[in-house]
Structure formats: structure tokens, C-alpha cells
Amino acid sequence: MQRAEPQDFSRVLSSMCTEPHPTARDAAERFLATNPGDPGTYETVAKMEREAVDLLGQVAGLQDAAGYIASGGTEANIQAVRIARNRADTRDPNFVAPASAHFSFRKAADILGVELRTAPLEDYRANLDGVAELIDDDTALVVGVAGTTEYGRVDPIPALSDMATDADALCHVDAAWGGFVLPFTAHAWDFSDADIDTMTIDPHKMGQAAVPAGGLLARGPELLDELAIDTPYLESTSQVTLTGTRSGAGVASAVAVMEELWREGYERQYRQSQTNADWLAAEVRSRGFDVVSPVLPIVAMDLPHDLVADLRERGWRISRTEADEARVVCMPHVTRPMLQEFLADIDELA
Ligand code: 0PR
């Protein structure tokens, strides 16, 4: 059989991951055979993981951050719900998240036996009255999303964290995708803007690290300790991660790329991606299609079904929103020439 080659990114508009930065790729290869799940044996990569958390803390406005490099945003979100559940003083815990929250929270609810209460949206963001109505004495956690999966919207994080505080619940921010673009915007989203307890912020999305590199941050070690499980036969005495053995590739690549790009490199990338998203939105709108104005570099547009089918036929990878718009995520590999080619295909096919 012929050796399979990975797909290239030249027509991928649907992904929230991207080609790893060269320095991330190099570090991932070098550390492929290390296991930060056993820090007593793999000391170097364990030390790198602490650096990674420190760097993620810098991105998210938190000094002396606690946390770890997870397999992805899904694991980080599950673990945030688990922290809140373990800390809550109730037999029947629930958590409140906006309808825009990623489906990983549904996995968390299912696995952990915590009821998920879904709050309505208003202009694609959490409706605060709707959130308030769902909070009660058994609420362990209030979730806000900073960069929603479908439309790149940012929930009113300071107001949500105030509500969590009033209810003696924790506040978790899901910045899995938005965390590496929001520092260059005026949005209030990070630990310095609000009393946030935990955050998901993934190097393997806009951070340009190699998969798997998700990020879980916690305001302090006591929160992370809620996850600690004794590990009697390892040299280290406890483990907080959901996975046991895990590749050091994610950890090493996250450190390498953050050292390289934080902060000027990421800022340059954000400006380029945002400019591309704004440009694409204007171009598509000028052709008579409805577009949801991009707040962050994600564009949702109302294209006819058969046009989208024809574009797919030509190799374009485009995702759909639940409301049936075509969605383009302006990741680092999505360049202006690529979008020009995409528009030329629209013009030819429409
Ligand atoms: N939180 C948010 C806000 C997300 O957008 C995502 C993933 C997650 C959490 C979960 O992260 P992991 O997938 O790392 O566990 N959002 C995209 C999705 O599930 C991710 C994605 C990635 C989609 C690559 C397509 C793709 O090719 O739709």
C-alpha cells in the first residue's frame, strides 16, 4: 500500500486547529517519547509543563497560575466542572452555561453526574437574566465563554463572575479558542478583569502548538487539589490529570511556541486573522449574502446549500452553524490569497 500523506491546509476553512508553528513542530518531535504523567521519571518535561502553565498565566492575566497541559479543551472543561462539583457542598449539584457553550460541557454533565442548566442567548451572548434565573443553592459553577465556537462571541465575564460569587459558586471561563486572540482586544475576559476561578485556554488552537495541547488554569493550587488522586506506586504521590500516560509532545510544543510568539508574534497573527475576517465578511456581504459580523476572526454567512455543496466538491472544507450558516474560521493558515481563491470560486459557482 502506498504511504498515506496527511491532508494539507490549503482549503481548510473549518478547523479551529492549524499547522503547528515550526518551533512547535520541532519541539513536539523531540519530546514525543516523554510522559509528563510520570514526572518522577520524565523530569525535564515535567519542568517544562510548569513553564507552560506560567506562560499561559501570562497570556490570561494570572500570576503564579496553577494548572496543567491537558489533551484539549474537552478535558479542561470536564476538569473545571469536576473541581466545582468536588468543592460544592451539595448532594445535587448543577452548573449553568450559556446555550453557546461547547458540547464538551454536555460530556462533563454526563460523566460527572452534574446537572447542566442551559441559559438563553441575546445577540449570541449569555443573557444575564436568563443565567440568574437558573442559579440556585445547588449551583456549583457558572460558565462563560470567551470566544464561542460558532460565532466567536465573548460573554459578559465580569457580570457572570459576580453572579457566581454571590451564589458561592465557582466561575469558569472557556477561552479554549479565544485565549490567544483576546489579549489584543478590549474585551474583559481574563483573570485580571474578573474573579475567575478556572479557565480553559488551548495552545493547540490559536496558540499554534501541536495537538494535543489543551490548557487548564486555576487561580490557585487549592482548586487544582480538588482533582488530586493518590498514585501509590509512582515516585510522585498524586495526579490531577484525567489521562494517565500522555505525550510530552503537547507540553514541549506549547512551551516552545509560546516562548517564540508571546506576545508580539501572537498580536501580529491576531491582526492578520481579524483583518482577513473583516475583509471576507465585507466581500461576501457585497455579493448580497447575509453575514454575522465577526467580533473575533470567525465569519458565519448565509450561503445557499447548493453553493456550499459545490464549494465542498471543489475541496473547500467549510463547517455549518446550528442555524445553518456556513462558517469560516480565520486560523493562521487561512491567508488572504486563500480567501481570494475561495471568493473566486463563489463568484464562478453562484
Ligand atoms: N471550547 C471551545 C470554545 C471550543 O471551540 C472547543 C472545540 C472546545 C472547548 C473543545 O476543545 P477540544 O476539541 O480541544 O477538546 N471547538 C472545535 C469543535 O469541537 C474544535 C475543532 C478543532 C473543530 C478542529 C474542528 C477542527 O477541525 O468544533
Short mmCIF file of C-alpha atoms and ligand atoms in Angstrom, two decimals:
data_model
loop_
_atom_site.label_atom_id
_atom_site.label_comp_id
_atom_site.label_asym_id
_atom_site.label_seq_id
_atom_site.Cartn_x
_atom_site.Cartn_y
_atom_site.Cartn_z
CA MET A 1 0.00 0.00 0.00
CA GLN A 2 1.13 3.50 -0.80
CA ARG A 3 2.21 5.58 2.17
CA ALA A 4 -0.61 7.91 3.26
CA GLU A 5 0.14 11.61 3.39
CA PRO A 6 -1.64 13.99 5.78
CA GLN A 7 -4.05 16.45 4.16
CA ASP A 8 -2.65 19.93 3.65
CA PHE A 9 -4.37 23.04 4.97
CA SER A 10 -4.73 24.89 1.66
CA ARG A 11 -8.55 24.61 1.55
CA VAL A 12 -9.35 24.09 5.23
CA LEU A 13 -11.68 26.85 6.48
CA SER A 14 -13.49 24.76 9.09
CA SER A 15 -10.82 23.88 11.61
CA MET A 16 -10.08 25.53 14.94
CA CYS A 17 -6.65 23.93 14.84
CA THR A 18 -3.88 24.90 12.46
CA GLU A 19 -0.49 23.93 11.15
CA PRO A 20 1.86 23.91 14.14
CA HIS A 21 4.40 26.73 14.17
CA PRO A 22 7.82 25.33 13.03
CA THR A 23 9.28 25.68 16.51
CA ALA A 24 6.25 23.85 17.96
CA ARG A 25 6.61 21.02 15.44
CA ASP A 26 10.31 20.63 16.22
CA ALA A 27 9.74 20.54 19.98
CA ALA A 28 6.87 18.07 19.61
CA GLU A 29 9.07 15.66 17.66
CA ARG A 30 11.90 15.89 20.17
CA PHE A 31 9.66 15.20 23.17
CA LEU A 32 7.38 12.63 21.55
CA ALA A 33 8.60 9.78 23.75
CA THR A 34 8.31 11.59 27.08
CA ASN A 35 5.44 11.24 29.54
CA PRO A 36 4.62 14.17 31.82
CA GLY A 37 2.15 11.84 33.56
CA ASP A 38 5.20 10.36 35.32
CA PRO A 39 7.14 13.44 36.47
CA GLY A 40 9.43 11.36 38.71
CA THR A 41 10.87 9.65 35.62
CA TYR A 42 10.47 12.39 33.00
CA GLU A 43 11.74 15.37 34.98
CA THR A 44 12.61 17.64 32.07
CA VAL A 45 9.18 17.60 30.52
CA ALA A 46 7.58 17.97 33.98
CA LYS A 47 9.61 21.14 34.49
CA MET A 48 8.54 22.35 31.04
CA GLU A 49 4.91 21.82 32.00
CA ARG A 50 5.31 24.27 34.88
CA GLU A 51 6.79 26.78 32.40
CA ALA A 52 3.86 26.18 30.08
CA VAL A 53 1.38 26.95 32.86
CA ASP A 54 3.35 30.03 33.81
CA LEU A 55 3.27 31.28 30.21
CA LEU A 56 -0.46 30.52 29.90
CA GLY A 57 -0.94 32.52 33.10
CA GLN A 58 0.82 35.47 31.49
CA VAL A 59 -1.49 35.26 28.49
CA ALA A 60 -4.54 35.09 30.79
CA GLY A 61 -3.56 37.76 33.32
CA LEU A 62 -2.75 35.41 36.21
CA GLN A 63 0.46 35.35 38.26
CA ASP A 64 1.51 32.07 39.91
CA ALA A 65 -1.10 30.18 37.94
CA ALA A 66 -1.89 26.57 38.82
CA GLY A 67 -2.91 24.18 36.06
CA TYR A 68 -1.62 21.71 33.52
CA ILE A 69 -1.46 20.92 29.81
CA ALA A 70 -4.50 18.78 29.01
CA SER A 71 -5.36 16.68 25.98
CA GLY A 72 -7.59 19.52 24.79
CA GLY A 73 -10.38 21.88 25.66
CA THR A 74 -12.73 18.99 26.30
CA GLU A 75 -10.59 17.60 29.11
CA ALA A 76 -10.01 21.08 30.57
CA ASN A 77 -13.75 21.82 30.61
CA ILE A 78 -14.59 18.45 32.17
CA GLN A 79 -11.96 19.02 34.84
CA ALA A 80 -13.25 22.51 35.62
CA VAL A 81 -16.73 21.10 36.23
CA ARG A 82 -15.15 18.35 38.35
CA ILE A 83 -13.30 20.89 40.51
CA ALA A 84 -16.54 22.76 41.13
CA ARG A 85 -18.50 19.59 41.86
CA ASN A 86 -15.91 18.27 44.32
CA ARG A 87 -15.77 21.56 46.15
CA ALA A 88 -19.54 22.13 46.29
CA ASP A 89 -21.43 21.45 49.49
CA THR A 90 -24.49 19.78 47.97
CA ARG A 91 -25.70 16.30 47.04
CA ASP A 92 -27.43 17.53 43.90
CA PRO A 93 -25.05 19.93 42.14
CA ASN A 94 -25.82 21.82 38.95
CA PHE A 95 -23.91 24.20 36.72
CA VAL A 96 -25.13 26.99 34.47
CA ALA A 97 -23.72 27.63 30.99
CA PRO A 98 -24.99 29.64 28.01
CA ALA A 99 -26.56 27.81 25.07
CA SER A 100 -23.45 28.75 23.07
CA ALA A 101 -21.18 26.63 25.30
CA HIS A 102 -19.21 23.87 23.60
CA PHE A 103 -20.67 20.35 23.69
CA SER A 104 -17.82 19.21 25.93
CA PHE A 105 -19.88 20.59 28.85
CA ARG A 106 -22.58 18.05 27.99
CA LYS A 107 -19.95 15.33 28.28
CA ALA A 108 -18.91 16.77 31.64
CA ALA A 109 -22.51 16.74 32.91
CA ASP A 110 -22.95 13.15 31.77
CA ILE A 111 -19.70 11.80 33.19
CA LEU A 112 -19.78 13.71 36.47
CA GLY A 113 -23.47 13.49 37.29
CA VAL A 114 -23.84 17.26 37.50
CA GLU A 115 -26.96 18.79 36.00
CA LEU A 116 -26.25 21.22 33.13
CA ARG A 117 -28.63 24.18 33.01
CA THR A 118 -28.50 25.98 29.68
CA ALA A 119 -29.12 29.72 29.70
CA PRO A 120 -30.66 31.58 26.73
CA LEU A 121 -28.68 33.93 24.49
CA GLU A 122 -29.13 37.51 23.47
CA ASP A 123 -27.23 38.64 20.38
CA TYR A 124 -25.20 35.39 20.59
CA ARG A 125 -24.06 36.05 24.20
CA ALA A 126 -25.29 34.76 27.57
CA ASN A 127 -28.45 36.57 28.66
CA LEU A 128 -27.75 37.64 32.25
CA ASP A 129 -31.36 37.49 33.45
CA GLY A 130 -31.62 34.02 31.97
CA VAL A 131 -28.47 32.95 33.82
CA ALA A 132 -29.71 34.48 37.11
CA GLU A 133 -32.98 32.57 36.83
CA LEU A 134 -31.17 29.23 36.63
CA ILE A 135 -28.82 29.77 39.59
CA ASP A 136 -29.91 28.31 42.93
CA ASP A 137 -28.38 27.00 46.19
CA ASP A 138 -27.12 23.86 44.41
CA THR A 139 -25.26 25.76 41.69
CA ALA A 140 -21.60 24.79 41.85
CA LEU A 141 -20.34 26.63 38.77
CA VAL A 142 -21.20 29.41 36.35
CA VAL A 143 -19.60 29.15 32.90
CA GLY A 144 -18.84 31.99 30.49
CA VAL A 145 -17.40 31.57 27.00
CA ALA A 146 -14.70 33.92 25.74
CA GLY A 147 -14.74 33.23 22.02
CA THR A 148 -17.70 30.98 21.21
CA THR A 149 -17.19 28.07 18.86
CA GLU A 150 -19.76 29.13 16.27
CA TYR A 151 -19.61 32.94 16.23
CA GLY A 152 -16.54 33.95 18.27
CA ARG A 153 -18.62 35.92 20.78
CA VAL A 154 -17.46 36.92 24.27
CA ASP A 155 -19.88 36.56 27.20
CA PRO A 156 -20.12 39.34 29.84
CA ILE A 157 -17.49 37.66 32.02
CA PRO A 158 -17.29 40.18 34.93
CA ALA A 159 -21.09 40.08 35.42
CA LEU A 160 -21.11 36.26 35.28
CA SER A 161 -18.30 36.04 37.83
CA ASP A 162 -20.20 38.42 40.15
CA MET A 163 -23.22 36.14 39.92
CA ALA A 164 -21.05 33.12 40.72
CA THR A 165 -19.55 34.87 43.74
CA ASP A 166 -23.00 35.83 45.05
CA ALA A 167 -24.10 32.21 44.76
CA ASP A 168 -20.91 30.89 46.41
CA ALA A 169 -20.23 29.06 43.15
CA LEU A 170 -17.06 28.96 41.06
CA CYS A 171 -16.68 30.81 37.76
CA HIS A 172 -15.10 29.08 34.75
CA VAL A 173 -14.19 30.82 31.51
CA ASP A 174 -13.89 28.76 28.33
CA ALA A 175 -11.27 30.61 26.29
CA ALA A 176 -10.18 27.42 24.53
CA TRP A 177 -10.13 29.11 21.15
CA GLY A 178 -10.24 32.81 22.08
CA GLY A 179 -7.43 32.87 24.63
CA PHE A 180 -4.67 33.68 22.16
CA VAL A 181 -6.52 36.49 20.36
CA LEU A 182 -8.41 38.20 23.20
CA PRO A 183 -5.31 39.77 24.84
CA PHE A 184 -5.15 42.13 21.84
CA THR A 185 -8.76 43.27 22.08
CA ALA A 186 -10.68 45.47 24.52
CA HIS A 187 -12.84 42.59 25.84
CA ALA A 188 -12.96 41.86 29.59
CA TRP A 189 -12.25 38.13 29.67
CA ASP A 190 -9.23 37.19 31.84
CA PHE A 191 -8.19 36.72 35.49
CA SER A 192 -7.26 40.41 35.81
CA ASP A 193 -10.71 41.54 34.60
CA ALA A 194 -12.88 39.41 36.88
CA ASP A 195 -12.89 37.00 39.80
CA ILE A 196 -12.46 33.89 37.66
CA ASP A 197 -11.56 30.57 39.29
CA THR A 198 -10.66 28.36 36.35
CA MET A 199 -10.06 28.79 32.62
CA THR A 200 -9.69 26.63 29.53
CA ILE A 201 -7.11 28.09 27.12
CA ASP A 202 -5.73 25.80 24.43
CA PRO A 203 -2.26 26.16 22.90
CA HIS A 204 -3.33 23.72 20.13
CA LYS A 205 -5.89 26.15 18.69
CA MET A 206 -4.92 29.81 18.12
CA GLY A 207 -1.74 29.16 20.12
CA GLN A 208 -0.26 27.28 17.13
CA ALA A 209 1.07 24.36 19.21
CA ALA A 210 0.88 20.74 18.03
CA VAL A 211 -2.11 18.64 19.07
CA PRO A 212 -2.52 17.53 21.89
CA ALA A 213 -2.05 20.71 23.92
CA GLY A 214 -5.08 21.99 25.77
CA GLY A 215 -4.75 24.19 28.83
CA LEU A 216 -6.45 24.23 32.23
CA LEU A 217 -5.65 27.14 34.54
CA ALA A 218 -6.77 27.56 38.13
CA ARG A 219 -6.45 30.65 40.29
CA GLY A 220 -4.65 28.70 43.00
CA PRO A 221 -3.29 25.23 43.87
CA GLU A 222 -6.17 24.53 46.30
CA LEU A 223 -8.56 24.40 43.36
CA LEU A 224 -6.36 22.01 41.42
CA ASP A 225 -6.03 19.84 44.55
CA GLU A 226 -9.74 19.05 44.22
CA LEU A 227 -8.63 16.78 41.35
CA ALA A 228 -5.78 15.01 43.13
CA ILE A 229 -5.80 11.21 43.13
CA ASP A 230 -3.17 9.22 45.05
CA THR A 231 -0.64 7.39 42.89
CA PRO A 232 0.89 4.91 45.34
CA TYR A 233 3.48 3.26 43.07
CA LEU A 234 4.79 6.32 41.20
CA GLU A 235 7.54 8.48 42.63
CA SER A 236 5.18 11.43 42.63
CA THR A 237 2.40 10.94 45.14
CA SER A 238 -0.65 12.25 43.30
CA GLN A 239 -2.03 13.10 39.88
CA VAL A 240 -4.60 15.72 38.86
CA THR A 241 -4.94 14.95 35.15
CA LEU A 242 -7.80 12.97 33.60
CA THR A 243 -5.41 11.00 31.41
CA GLY A 244 -2.59 8.91 32.84
CA THR A 245 0.16 8.41 30.28
CA ARG A 246 0.18 11.38 27.94
CA SER A 247 2.54 12.62 25.25
CA GLY A 248 5.14 15.22 26.19
CA ALA A 249 4.86 16.48 22.61
CA GLY A 250 1.98 18.78 23.52
CA VAL A 251 3.74 20.21 26.55
CA ALA A 252 7.05 20.80 24.76
CA SER A 253 5.47 22.32 21.69
CA ALA A 254 3.29 24.62 23.80
CA VAL A 255 6.31 25.99 25.70
CA ALA A 256 8.38 26.40 22.54
CA VAL A 257 5.72 28.28 20.58
CA MET A 258 4.62 30.48 23.47
CA GLU A 259 8.22 31.48 24.16
CA GLU A 260 8.57 32.31 20.49
CA LEU A 261 5.30 34.16 19.85
CA TRP A 262 4.08 35.68 23.15
CA ARG A 263 3.36 38.47 22.78
CA GLU A 264 4.31 40.28 19.57
CA GLY A 265 4.02 37.20 17.35
CA TYR A 266 0.52 36.39 18.57
CA GLU A 267 -0.52 40.00 18.27
CA ARG A 268 0.65 40.13 14.64
CA GLN A 269 -1.24 36.91 13.93
CA TYR A 270 -4.40 38.22 15.57
CA ARG A 271 -4.32 41.42 13.48
CA GLN A 272 -3.83 39.45 10.30
CA SER A 273 -6.63 36.99 11.11
CA GLN A 274 -9.04 39.73 12.19
CA THR A 275 -8.30 41.83 9.10
CA ASN A 276 -8.92 38.78 6.92
CA ALA A 277 -12.20 38.01 8.70
CA ASP A 278 -13.44 41.61 8.36
CA TRP A 279 -12.42 41.66 4.71
CA LEU A 280 -14.13 38.34 3.95
CA ALA A 281 -17.31 39.47 5.72
CA ALA A 282 -17.44 42.68 3.66
CA GLU A 283 -16.74 40.87 0.38
CA VAL A 284 -19.42 38.23 0.99
CA ARG A 285 -21.93 40.85 2.08
CA SER A 286 -21.27 42.91 -1.06
CA ARG A 287 -22.35 39.85 -3.07
CA GLY A 288 -25.77 40.03 -1.42
CA PHE A 289 -25.43 37.32 1.25
CA ASP A 290 -26.22 37.87 4.95
CA VAL A 291 -23.18 37.76 7.21
CA VAL A 292 -22.91 37.69 11.01
CA SER A 293 -20.38 40.45 11.67
CA PRO A 294 -17.18 38.97 13.04
CA VAL A 295 -16.16 40.09 16.55
CA LEU A 296 -13.18 37.72 16.59
CA PRO A 297 -11.78 36.01 13.46
CA ILE A 298 -14.81 33.76 12.71
CA VAL A 299 -17.24 34.57 9.89
CA ALA A 300 -20.71 32.99 9.62
CA MET A 301 -22.58 33.62 6.36
CA ASP A 302 -25.84 32.64 4.79
CA LEU A 303 -24.80 30.84 1.61
CA PRO A 304 -27.26 28.72 -0.40
CA HIS A 305 -26.99 24.97 0.27
CA ASP A 306 -26.14 24.01 -3.29
CA LEU A 307 -23.39 26.64 -3.41
CA VAL A 308 -21.84 25.21 -0.24
CA ALA A 309 -22.16 21.70 -1.69
CA ASP A 310 -20.38 22.83 -4.88
CA LEU A 311 -17.63 24.52 -2.84
CA ARG A 312 -17.14 21.28 -0.88
CA GLU A 313 -16.97 19.48 -4.21
CA ARG A 314 -14.02 21.73 -5.10
CA GLY A 315 -12.23 20.69 -1.92
CA TRP A 316 -13.16 23.54 0.40
CA ARG A 317 -13.70 22.42 3.98
CA ILE A 318 -16.41 24.63 5.48
CA SER A 319 -18.41 23.90 8.61
CA ARG A 320 -22.02 24.76 9.43
CA THR A 321 -23.53 26.50 12.43
CA GLU A 322 -26.58 25.04 14.17
CA ALA A 323 -28.58 27.84 12.49
CA ASP A 324 -27.28 26.54 9.16
CA GLU A 325 -24.85 29.32 8.21
CA ALA A 326 -21.57 28.46 6.52
CA ARG A 327 -18.71 29.16 8.89
CA VAL A 328 -15.11 30.18 8.18
CA VAL A 329 -12.54 30.23 10.98
CA CYS A 330 -9.64 32.55 10.08
CA MET A 331 -6.86 30.46 11.59
CA PRO A 332 -3.19 31.30 10.90
CA HIS A 333 -3.11 29.02 7.83
CA VAL A 334 -6.06 30.92 6.30
CA THR A 335 -4.27 33.56 4.26
CA ARG A 336 -5.60 36.40 2.10
CA PRO A 337 -4.67 34.64 -1.20
CA MET A 338 -6.53 31.56 0.01
CA LEU A 339 -9.65 33.62 0.77
CA GLN A 340 -9.35 35.34 -2.63
CA GLU A 341 -9.35 31.92 -4.27
CA PHE A 342 -12.40 30.96 -2.17
CA LEU A 343 -14.27 34.09 -3.29
CA ALA A 344 -13.33 33.48 -6.92
CA ASP A 345 -14.90 30.02 -6.61
CA ILE A 346 -18.04 31.56 -5.08
CA ASP A 347 -18.26 34.01 -7.97
CA GLU A 348 -17.85 31.27 -10.52
CA LEU A 349 -20.39 28.96 -8.89
CA ALA A 350 -23.07 31.37 -7.62
N1 0PR B 1 -14.29 25.03 24.00
C1 0PR B 1 -14.48 25.71 22.85
C2 0PR B 1 -14.94 27.13 22.91
C3 0PR B 1 -14.23 25.07 21.63
O1 0PR B 1 -14.45 25.73 20.49
C4 0PR B 1 -13.78 23.73 21.62
C5 0PR B 1 -13.51 22.99 20.35
C6 0PR B 1 -13.59 23.08 22.86
C7 0PR B 1 -13.86 23.76 24.02
C8 0PR B 1 -13.11 21.64 22.95
O2 0PR B 1 -11.77 21.59 22.59
P1 0PR B 1 -11.07 20.26 22.05
O3 0PR B 1 -11.67 19.95 20.73
O4 0PR B 1 -9.62 20.61 22.02
O5 0PR B 1 -11.33 19.20 23.05
N2 0PR B 1 -14.08 23.55 19.18
C9 0PR B 1 -13.98 22.91 17.89
C10 0PR B 1 -15.12 21.91 17.74
O6 0PR B 1 -15.25 20.96 18.51
C11 0PR B 1 -12.66 22.27 17.69
C12 0PR B 1 -12.29 21.87 16.32
C13 0PR B 1 -10.97 21.57 16.06
C14 0PR B 1 -13.17 21.71 15.26
C15 0PR B 1 -10.54 21.15 14.85
C16 0PR B 1 -12.75 21.30 14.02
C17 0PR B 1 -11.44 21.01 13.83
O7 0PR B 1 -11.01 20.55 12.61
O8 0PR B 1 -15.95 22.13 16.88
#
